[in-house]
Short mmCIF file of C-alpha atoms and ligand atoms in Angstrom, two decimals:
data_model
loop_
_atom_site.label_atom_id
_atom_site.label_comp_id
_atom_site.label_asym_id
_atom_site.label_seq_id
_atom_site.Cartn_x
_atom_site.Cartn_y
_atom_site.Cartn_z
CA MET A 1 59.12 218.79 19.19
CA VAL A 2 55.92 220.34 20.62
CA GLU A 3 54.58 219.62 23.88
CA SER A 4 51.06 219.62 24.99
CA SER A 5 50.15 222.23 27.65
CA ASP A 6 50.03 219.34 30.33
CA GLN A 7 53.31 218.38 29.21
CA ALA A 8 54.84 221.83 29.33
CA ALA A 9 53.20 222.10 32.84
CA LEU A 10 55.03 219.09 34.04
CA ARG A 11 58.14 219.96 32.82
CA GLU A 12 57.90 223.31 34.60
CA LEU A 13 56.95 221.52 37.76
CA ALA A 14 59.77 219.11 37.32
CA ARG A 15 62.21 222.07 36.75
CA SER A 16 61.05 223.93 39.79
CA VAL A 17 61.35 221.09 42.15
CA ALA A 18 65.20 220.30 40.81
CA ILE A 19 66.11 224.04 40.68
CA ARG A 20 64.73 224.48 44.33
CA GLU A 21 65.16 221.07 46.14
CA VAL A 22 67.48 219.08 43.99
CA ALA A 23 70.30 221.15 42.78
CA PRO A 24 71.31 222.71 46.26
CA ARG A 25 71.82 219.23 47.65
CA ALA A 26 73.20 217.14 44.82
CA ALA A 27 76.86 218.03 45.72
CA ALA A 28 76.77 216.91 49.40
CA ALA A 29 74.96 213.83 48.16
CA ASP A 30 77.48 213.20 45.89
CA GLU A 31 80.03 213.45 48.51
CA SER A 32 78.02 211.44 51.26
CA GLY A 33 77.46 208.57 48.65
CA GLU A 34 73.76 208.52 49.86
CA LEU A 35 70.49 210.12 48.18
CA ASP A 36 69.59 213.18 49.75
CA GLY A 37 66.22 212.28 51.76
CA ALA A 38 64.93 215.86 51.59
CA ALA A 39 65.09 216.01 47.63
CA VAL A 40 63.69 212.65 47.59
CA LYS A 41 60.74 213.71 49.72
CA ALA A 42 60.26 216.94 47.78
CA LEU A 43 59.87 215.05 44.54
CA ALA A 44 57.54 212.60 46.41
CA ASP A 45 55.66 215.64 47.81
CA ALA A 46 55.37 217.07 44.28
CA ASP A 47 53.85 213.85 42.85
CA LEU A 48 56.64 213.16 40.68
CA PHE A 49 57.17 209.46 41.42
CA ARG A 50 53.74 208.90 40.16
CA VAL A 51 54.45 209.79 36.45
CA THR A 52 53.99 206.51 34.58
CA ILE A 53 52.01 204.13 37.43
CA GLY A 54 48.18 203.61 36.73
CA ALA A 55 45.87 205.39 38.50
CA GLU A 56 44.63 202.09 40.10
CA TRP A 57 47.69 202.11 42.32
CA GLY A 58 48.01 205.85 43.10
CA GLY A 59 49.82 206.94 39.83
CA LEU A 60 49.15 209.23 37.20
CA GLY A 61 49.13 207.06 34.21
CA LEU A 62 51.11 208.94 31.84
CA GLY A 63 53.74 207.57 29.25
CA ASP A 64 57.42 207.41 27.93
CA VAL A 65 57.11 211.05 26.90
CA GLU A 66 56.34 212.38 30.34
CA ALA A 67 58.90 210.22 32.07
CA ALA A 68 61.73 211.69 29.59
CA ILE A 69 60.60 215.23 30.26
CA VAL A 70 60.81 214.62 33.99
CA LEU A 71 64.11 212.62 33.72
CA GLU A 72 65.74 215.48 31.69
CA GLU A 73 64.68 218.13 34.13
CA ILE A 74 65.89 216.51 37.08
CA ALA A 75 69.41 215.05 35.75
CA ARG A 76 70.12 218.59 34.48
CA PHE A 77 70.92 219.04 38.07
CA ASP A 78 71.47 215.63 39.40
CA VAL A 79 71.99 212.23 37.59
CA SER A 80 71.79 210.35 40.96
CA THR A 81 68.34 211.57 41.95
CA ALA A 82 66.92 211.26 38.52
CA ILE A 83 67.93 207.67 38.65
CA CYS A 84 65.48 207.04 41.61
CA CYS A 85 62.80 208.37 39.19
CA GLN A 86 64.16 206.14 36.23
CA LEU A 87 63.49 203.25 38.67
CA ALA A 88 60.10 204.44 39.50
CA PHE A 89 59.11 205.40 36.12
CA ASN A 90 61.08 202.80 33.60
CA GLY A 91 62.22 200.14 36.02
CA PRO A 92 60.64 196.98 37.51
CA SER A 93 57.30 198.79 38.08
CA ARG A 94 56.68 199.11 34.39
CA GLY A 95 57.27 195.49 34.00
CA ILE A 96 54.84 194.58 37.06
CA GLU A 97 52.18 196.65 35.54
CA HIS A 98 52.26 195.44 32.12
CA LEU A 99 53.32 191.53 32.87
CA GLY A 100 52.61 191.02 36.59
CA GLY A 101 49.89 189.39 38.53
CA GLU A 102 47.22 191.49 40.91
CA VAL A 103 49.48 190.53 44.19
CA LEU A 104 52.56 191.92 42.82
CA LYS A 105 50.74 195.01 41.68
CA GLU A 106 49.27 195.46 45.18
CA ARG A 107 52.42 194.58 46.74
CA HIS A 108 54.89 197.01 44.88
CA LEU A 109 52.95 199.94 42.94
CA PRO A 110 51.46 202.05 45.38
CA GLY A 111 54.87 202.22 47.52
CA VAL A 112 56.77 203.03 44.40
CA ALA A 113 53.92 205.93 43.27
CA ALA A 114 54.30 207.40 46.47
CA GLY A 115 58.43 207.51 46.20
CA GLU A 116 58.47 205.22 49.56
CA HIS A 117 59.60 201.83 47.70
CA ILE A 118 62.65 201.28 45.40
CA ILE A 119 62.83 198.11 43.49
CA SER A 120 66.14 197.62 42.31
CA ILE A 121 66.98 195.60 38.90
CA GLY A 122 69.12 192.39 39.21
CA ILE A 123 70.14 191.15 35.51
CA THR A 124 73.80 191.62 35.40
CA GLU A 125 75.99 189.03 36.51
CA PRO A 126 79.70 188.42 36.82
CA ASP A 127 79.74 186.17 33.86
CA ALA A 128 76.74 187.54 32.15
CA GLY A 129 76.99 191.59 31.48
CA SER A 130 76.14 192.15 27.56
CA ALA A 131 75.69 188.39 27.17
CA VAL A 132 72.98 188.17 29.48
CA GLN A 133 71.67 184.97 28.33
CA ASN A 134 74.59 183.26 29.78
CA MET A 135 73.21 184.27 33.41
CA ARG A 136 73.69 181.63 36.06
CA ALA A 137 70.91 182.68 38.18
CA SER A 138 68.49 179.71 38.37
CA LEU A 139 65.13 178.37 40.13
CA ARG A 140 64.97 174.94 41.36
CA ARG A 141 61.39 173.32 42.07
CA ASP A 142 60.36 173.00 45.60
CA GLY A 143 56.90 172.19 45.51
CA PRO A 144 53.89 173.01 43.24
CA ASP A 145 54.17 176.73 42.59
CA ARG A 146 57.10 177.03 44.76
CA TRP A 147 60.90 177.36 43.83
CA ARG A 148 64.37 178.22 45.33
CA LEU A 149 66.50 180.88 43.70
CA LYS A 150 70.06 180.95 43.69
CA ALA A 151 71.59 183.85 42.37
CA TYR A 152 74.38 186.69 42.37
CA LYS A 153 73.59 189.79 40.81
CA ASN A 154 76.77 192.15 40.56
CA TYR A 155 75.14 195.50 39.46
CA SER A 156 71.75 196.56 40.79
CA THR A 157 71.49 200.29 41.41
CA LEU A 158 70.29 201.27 44.66
CA GLY A 159 70.07 197.89 45.76
CA HIS A 160 71.26 198.64 48.98
CA ALA A 161 68.31 200.74 49.64
CA ALA A 162 65.47 198.80 47.93
CA GLY A 163 62.57 196.88 49.33
CA ALA A 164 62.87 194.34 46.41
CA VAL A 165 64.81 193.19 43.39
CA LEU A 166 63.45 192.24 40.18
CA VAL A 167 65.61 189.05 39.34
CA TRP A 168 66.12 187.93 36.03
CA CYS A 169 66.57 183.97 36.27
CA ARG A 170 66.26 180.62 34.60
CA TRP A 171 63.39 178.22 35.24
CA PRO A 172 64.65 174.60 35.93
CA GLY A 173 65.41 172.73 32.48
CA GLY A 174 66.06 175.91 30.78
CA GLU A 175 69.23 176.77 28.63
CA GLY A 176 70.82 179.94 26.97
CA ALA A 177 68.06 182.49 26.42
CA ARG A 178 65.22 179.37 26.94
CA GLY A 179 63.87 179.27 30.38
CA ILE A 180 64.77 182.94 31.37
CA GLY A 181 62.12 184.64 33.19
CA ALA A 182 61.68 187.02 36.03
CA VAL A 183 60.78 187.16 39.79
CA VAL A 184 60.23 190.03 42.08
CA VAL A 185 61.99 189.24 45.61
CA PRO A 186 61.55 191.39 48.64
CA THR A 187 64.87 192.12 50.03
CA ASP A 188 63.75 191.14 53.85
CA ARG A 189 63.33 187.83 52.55
CA ASP A 190 65.38 184.91 54.06
CA GLY A 191 68.52 184.37 52.11
CA VAL A 192 68.82 187.79 50.41
CA SER A 193 71.89 189.83 51.17
CA VAL A 194 73.60 192.67 49.99
CA THR A 195 77.19 191.88 49.80
CA GLY A 196 78.97 195.06 48.76
CA ARG A 197 78.59 198.42 47.03
CA HIS A 198 80.32 199.53 44.05
CA ARG A 199 82.83 202.64 44.55
CA GLY A 200 82.19 203.93 41.12
CA MET A 201 83.66 207.12 39.38
CA GLY A 202 80.27 208.75 39.50
CA ILE A 203 76.39 208.14 40.41
CA HIS A 204 78.04 208.32 44.16
CA ALA A 205 74.45 208.78 45.81
CA ALA A 206 72.88 206.15 43.71
CA THR A 207 75.43 203.28 43.74
CA GLU A 208 75.32 199.79 42.33
CA ALA A 209 74.98 196.81 44.95
CA GLU A 210 76.01 193.22 45.01
CA ILE A 211 73.38 191.03 46.06
CA ALA A 212 73.43 187.31 46.71
CA PHE A 213 70.21 185.10 46.71
CA ASP A 214 70.93 182.20 48.51
CA ASP A 215 68.12 179.50 47.96
CA VAL A 216 65.52 182.08 48.66
CA ALA A 217 61.96 181.17 48.52
CA ILE A 218 59.99 181.83 45.64
CA GLY A 219 55.89 181.57 45.30
CA GLY A 220 53.74 181.96 42.46
CA ASP A 221 53.11 185.14 43.71
CA ASP A 222 56.31 186.83 43.42
CA VAL A 223 56.67 185.54 39.68
CA LEU A 224 56.80 188.58 37.10
CA LEU A 225 57.04 186.46 33.98
CA ALA A 226 57.39 182.46 33.97
CA GLY A 227 60.35 181.23 32.02
CA ASP A 228 59.45 178.52 29.09
CA VAL A 229 62.16 176.04 28.57
CA ASP A 230 61.13 175.41 25.19
CA SER A 231 61.35 179.12 24.03
CA ALA A 232 63.13 182.21 24.18
CA GLY A 233 59.78 184.26 24.32
CA PRO A 234 59.37 185.48 27.81
CA PHE A 235 63.23 186.32 27.63
CA LYS A 236 62.31 188.47 24.38
CA THR A 237 59.37 189.87 26.29
CA LEU A 238 61.68 191.29 29.34
CA LEU A 239 64.28 192.64 26.70
CA ALA A 240 61.68 194.56 24.82
CA HIS A 241 60.62 195.94 28.34
CA LEU A 242 64.33 197.53 28.54
CA ASN A 243 63.47 199.95 25.88
CA HIS A 244 61.59 201.87 28.56
CA GLU A 245 64.87 202.03 30.68
CA ARG A 246 66.74 202.79 27.68
CA CYS A 247 64.82 205.92 26.86
CA GLY A 248 64.92 207.06 30.21
CA ASN A 249 68.64 206.71 30.05
CA ALA A 250 68.87 208.84 27.21
CA ALA A 251 66.56 211.17 28.73
CA MET A 252 68.85 211.66 31.79
CA CYS A 253 71.82 212.01 29.47
CA ILE A 254 69.92 214.76 27.50
CA GLY A 255 69.11 216.53 30.71
CA ALA A 256 72.69 216.46 32.30
CA ALA A 257 74.17 217.46 28.74
CA GLN A 258 71.82 220.62 28.62
CA GLY A 259 72.87 221.32 32.32
CA ALA A 260 76.50 221.19 31.34
CA LEU A 261 76.12 223.21 28.12
CA GLU A 262 74.24 225.92 30.27
CA GLN A 263 76.71 226.07 32.98
CA ALA A 264 79.43 226.31 30.29
CA VAL A 265 77.72 229.19 28.51
CA ALA A 266 77.33 231.26 31.89
CA TYR A 267 80.76 230.66 32.87
CA ALA A 268 82.24 231.78 29.40
CA GLY A 269 80.31 234.81 29.86
CA ASP A 270 81.99 235.72 33.10
CA ARG A 271 85.27 234.52 32.63
CA VAL A 272 87.54 237.15 31.01
CA VAL A 273 90.92 236.16 29.55
CA GLY A 274 92.85 238.72 27.77
CA GLY A 275 90.46 241.56 28.47
CA ARG A 276 87.45 239.94 26.89
CA PRO A 277 84.86 237.11 28.09
CA ILE A 278 86.06 233.88 26.66
CA GLY A 279 82.37 233.28 25.42
CA GLU A 280 83.14 235.74 22.76
CA LEU A 281 85.88 233.62 21.30
CA GLN A 282 84.88 232.04 18.00
CA GLY A 283 87.10 228.64 18.96
CA LEU A 284 84.66 228.27 21.94
CA GLN A 285 81.44 228.94 20.32
CA TRP A 286 82.47 226.25 17.92
CA LYS A 287 82.50 224.25 20.75
CA PHE A 288 78.81 225.50 21.75
CA ALA A 289 77.89 224.83 18.29
CA ASP A 290 79.02 221.08 18.26
CA MET A 291 77.44 220.75 21.94
CA ALA A 292 73.84 221.88 20.56
CA VAL A 293 73.99 219.83 17.55
CA ALA A 294 74.65 216.73 19.72
CA ILE A 295 72.08 217.52 22.42
CA GLU A 296 69.32 218.52 19.73
CA GLY A 297 69.74 215.34 17.68
CA ALA A 298 69.70 213.25 20.49
CA ARG A 299 66.77 214.86 21.92
CA LEU A 300 64.86 214.66 18.35
CA LEU A 301 65.75 210.88 18.00
CA LEU A 302 64.49 210.45 21.70
CA GLY A 303 61.73 212.45 21.24
CA ARG A 304 60.64 210.09 18.21
CA ALA A 305 61.16 206.84 20.26
CA VAL A 306 58.99 207.94 23.08
CA ARG A 307 56.20 209.18 20.86
CA LEU A 308 56.02 205.84 19.11
CA ALA A 309 55.39 203.99 22.09
CA GLY A 310 51.83 205.45 22.31
CA PRO A 311 49.80 204.94 25.42
CA GLY A 312 50.70 201.76 27.19
CA GLY A 313 52.97 200.75 24.49
CA THR A 314 56.74 199.98 24.44
CA PRO A 315 59.27 202.38 22.49
CA PRO A 316 60.16 200.31 19.46
CA PRO A 317 63.68 198.60 19.44
CA LEU A 318 65.68 200.44 16.47
CA GLU A 319 64.51 203.86 17.35
CA THR A 320 65.28 203.24 20.98
CA ALA A 321 68.75 202.02 20.20
CA LEU A 322 69.35 204.98 17.91
CA ALA A 323 68.23 207.47 20.90
CA LYS A 324 69.93 205.80 23.59
CA THR A 325 73.28 205.67 21.25
CA ALA A 326 73.07 209.56 20.24
CA ALA A 327 72.30 210.66 23.81
CA ASN A 328 75.29 208.59 25.38
CA LEU A 329 77.68 209.91 22.77
CA ALA A 330 76.25 213.41 23.06
CA ALA A 331 76.46 213.43 26.93
CA LYS A 332 80.06 212.17 26.60
CA LEU A 333 81.23 214.99 24.20
CA VAL A 334 79.12 217.92 25.94
CA CYS A 335 80.29 217.38 29.63
CA ASP A 336 83.74 216.85 28.24
CA GLU A 337 83.67 220.22 26.46
CA ALA A 338 81.81 222.08 29.20
CA MET A 339 84.60 220.84 31.50
CA GLN A 340 87.11 222.16 29.02
CA ILE A 341 85.51 225.76 28.68
CA HIS A 342 85.64 225.92 32.36
CA GLY A 343 89.52 225.53 32.33
CA GLY A 344 91.18 224.23 35.38
CA TYR A 345 87.97 225.07 37.40
CA GLY A 346 86.12 222.49 35.60
CA TYR A 347 88.03 219.63 36.90
CA SER A 348 87.57 220.99 40.36
CA ARG A 349 84.56 219.67 42.49
CA GLU A 350 83.56 223.23 43.07
CA TYR A 351 81.83 223.17 39.61
CA PRO A 352 79.03 220.90 38.85
CA VAL A 353 80.30 219.76 35.43
CA GLU A 354 82.62 218.07 36.97
CA ARG A 355 80.10 215.65 38.68
CA ALA A 356 78.26 215.61 35.36
CA TYR A 357 80.99 214.25 33.76
CA ARG A 358 81.49 211.48 35.96
CA ASP A 359 77.67 210.47 36.37
CA ILE A 360 77.08 210.30 32.53
CA ARG A 361 79.89 207.94 32.02
CA GLY A 362 78.13 205.49 34.00
CA LEU A 363 74.97 205.91 32.07
CA CYS A 364 76.90 204.82 28.93
CA PHE A 365 77.10 201.27 30.40
CA GLY A 366 73.53 200.84 32.09
CA ALA A 367 70.48 199.41 30.15
CA GLY A 368 73.07 197.88 27.39
CA THR A 369 76.25 199.34 26.65
CA VAL A 370 76.83 201.76 23.47
CA GLU A 371 78.55 198.62 21.76
CA ALA A 372 75.52 196.80 22.13
CA GLN A 373 73.24 199.27 20.90
CA LYS A 374 75.54 199.79 17.77
CA ASN A 375 75.46 195.95 17.30
CA PHE A 376 71.97 195.89 17.17
CA ILE A 377 71.64 199.08 15.10
CA GLY A 378 74.22 197.75 12.76
CA GLN A 379 72.64 194.43 12.31
CA SER A 380 69.27 195.76 11.56
CA VAL A 381 70.60 198.14 9.04
CA ALA A 382 72.71 195.27 7.33
CA ARG A 383 69.59 193.39 7.00
CA GLY A 384 67.56 196.00 5.30
CA LYS A 385 65.44 196.91 8.23
CA ALA A 386 64.13 200.33 7.98
CA THR A 387 63.44 202.97 10.85
CA THR A 388 60.10 204.88 10.66
CA SER A 389 61.76 207.70 8.91
CA PRO A 390 59.60 208.15 5.62
CA GLY A 391 63.15 208.85 3.79
CA TRP A 392 64.26 205.55 4.76
CA ARG A 393 63.49 203.03 1.61
CA ARG A 394 62.28 199.94 2.68
CA ARG A 395 64.10 196.87 1.24
CA ALA A 396 60.96 196.01 -1.20
CA ASP A 397 61.14 199.69 -2.42
CA ARG A 398 64.58 199.57 -3.86
C1 FAD B 401 76.55 202.92 36.56
C2 FAD B 401 75.78 201.52 36.17
C3 FAD B 401 74.50 201.17 36.59
C4 FAD B 401 74.15 199.83 36.35
N1 FAD B 401 73.27 199.31 36.94
C5 FAD B 401 72.54 197.98 36.51
C6 FAD B 401 71.36 197.62 37.30
O1 FAD B 401 70.56 198.29 37.83
N2 FAD B 401 71.17 196.25 37.15
C7 FAD B 401 71.74 195.64 36.40
O2 FAD B 401 71.33 194.50 36.09
N3 FAD B 401 72.54 196.03 35.78
C8 FAD B 401 73.19 197.38 35.86
N4 FAD B 401 74.61 197.49 35.66
C9 FAD B 401 75.23 196.75 34.62
C10 FAD B 401 75.38 196.87 33.10
O3 FAD B 401 74.10 196.58 32.67
C11 FAD B 401 76.56 196.19 32.59
O4 FAD B 401 77.71 197.07 33.18
C12 FAD B 401 76.81 196.30 31.00
O5 FAD B 401 75.58 195.35 30.59
C13 FAD B 401 77.78 195.78 30.39
O6 FAD B 401 78.23 194.18 31.08
P1 FAD B 401 79.55 194.16 31.69
O7 FAD B 401 80.05 195.30 32.59
O8 FAD B 401 79.84 192.78 32.23
O9 FAD B 401 80.50 194.22 30.33
P2 FAD B 401 80.87 192.94 29.41
O10 FAD B 401 79.58 192.52 28.64
O11 FAD B 401 81.97 192.26 30.12
O12 FAD B 401 81.64 194.01 28.23
C14 FAD B 401 83.04 194.60 28.12
C15 FAD B 401 82.94 195.71 27.03
O13 FAD B 401 82.90 194.77 25.58
C16 FAD B 401 81.78 195.24 25.06
N5 FAD B 401 81.10 194.12 24.44
C17 FAD B 401 80.75 192.93 24.96
N6 FAD B 401 79.91 192.36 24.18
C18 FAD B 401 80.25 192.78 22.87
C19 FAD B 401 79.92 192.61 21.55
N7 FAD B 401 79.21 191.42 21.26
N8 FAD B 401 80.39 193.54 20.51
C20 FAD B 401 81.19 194.44 20.82
N9 FAD B 401 81.37 195.12 22.29
C21 FAD B 401 81.09 194.10 23.29
C22 FAD B 401 80.97 195.82 26.09
O14 FAD B 401 80.05 197.14 25.49
C23 FAD B 401 82.01 196.47 27.10
O15 FAD B 401 82.37 197.70 26.36
C24 FAD B 401 74.99 199.01 35.60
C25 FAD B 401 76.29 199.39 35.37
C26 FAD B 401 76.82 200.59 35.54
C27 FAD B 401 77.94 201.23 35.34
#
């Protein structure tokens, strides 16, 4: 897909910062389990946290296309650092800007744009992962425009480093999807505690935290979107906003896969077995072909989903689910084959493909699993819903 000159310049900027500042520090950050402060500062100094936030709050006011460009370029070298940008571009700050009140915007957006403030996402609970409407997080009334929050969120990426958490929770009297809304809670508020951090297979520098909210005071200014006990409307609005995050997740998968393919090609050019570089072997070139087909297919689907969002809009659900599924599956195939092409060294931490293989695996769970996306795609197709492809006949035309 053709990029404008501004988009191409943004890609070039993100790529150069990633090569110079992110790539050389990524392996050490993975080993240490913490983001590299110098890499994050370099992104902030290049204004790369400002991409999607409105100019009023210190951002560049760009959209999902530009967010995907930057995420792809950073994840090509390091998924953990890209996740930091993903939270700023497509995480709670998007919701705050679109749905939040003035206090919430002033409180959070300038810090996110400057790369100094992380807002983590608290949706998943031990008994409410894919079936998020089963969540127990709830508010009880504590006066006019005042509530108390009780919640336990068990997968909040970068929750241990966050200044605030977006918490999906149920308003008093709601049941199932009815009554679910969201609040944004500063982490220094009484009753908020990080109770643990996951030791996952990958994404070691941007781990997920478990966070308890024990009778935390919530005021009207903390409310992002109030739940409605008579309707699932607010819950559906929150779900629709996740399409930004899904597109960002897809962009990171495509970036990591592109990086793994490039490393595999370079390795295969250097590695001589039986007197010639293994890159000349047709059996391995077929792997490159499969990898390129998977990456390019996913990239085209993502390009369509983010372009359909338009300025200030949200990527459409079906096109987003297609893109996220294709990108998750492409990344799994490509990173696995890239490791295989490296032979035994691909399994060693000396080569970045080993980290990419571990990191992208986590992305296949976040923002809705592959199975959840396929459920939605399958149901949509079965019901005769059409994508925006001209070749897809609408039910009425058949
Ligand atoms: C690296 C990482 C980062 C994450 N970051 C965050 C975060 O920042 N904030 C947050 O709130 N959450 C986060 N999560 C949590 C993530 O959103 C959940 O893991 C995901 O929604 C699945 O929930 P679960 O783990 O409880 O699995 P479950 O819901 O228990 O599902 C288990 C398996 O069953 C499948 N399954 C479930 N229901 C169906 C169905 N109806 N049909 C077919 N298959 C089904 C699932 O796809 C999965 O394979 C993160 C997870 C990971 C791994």
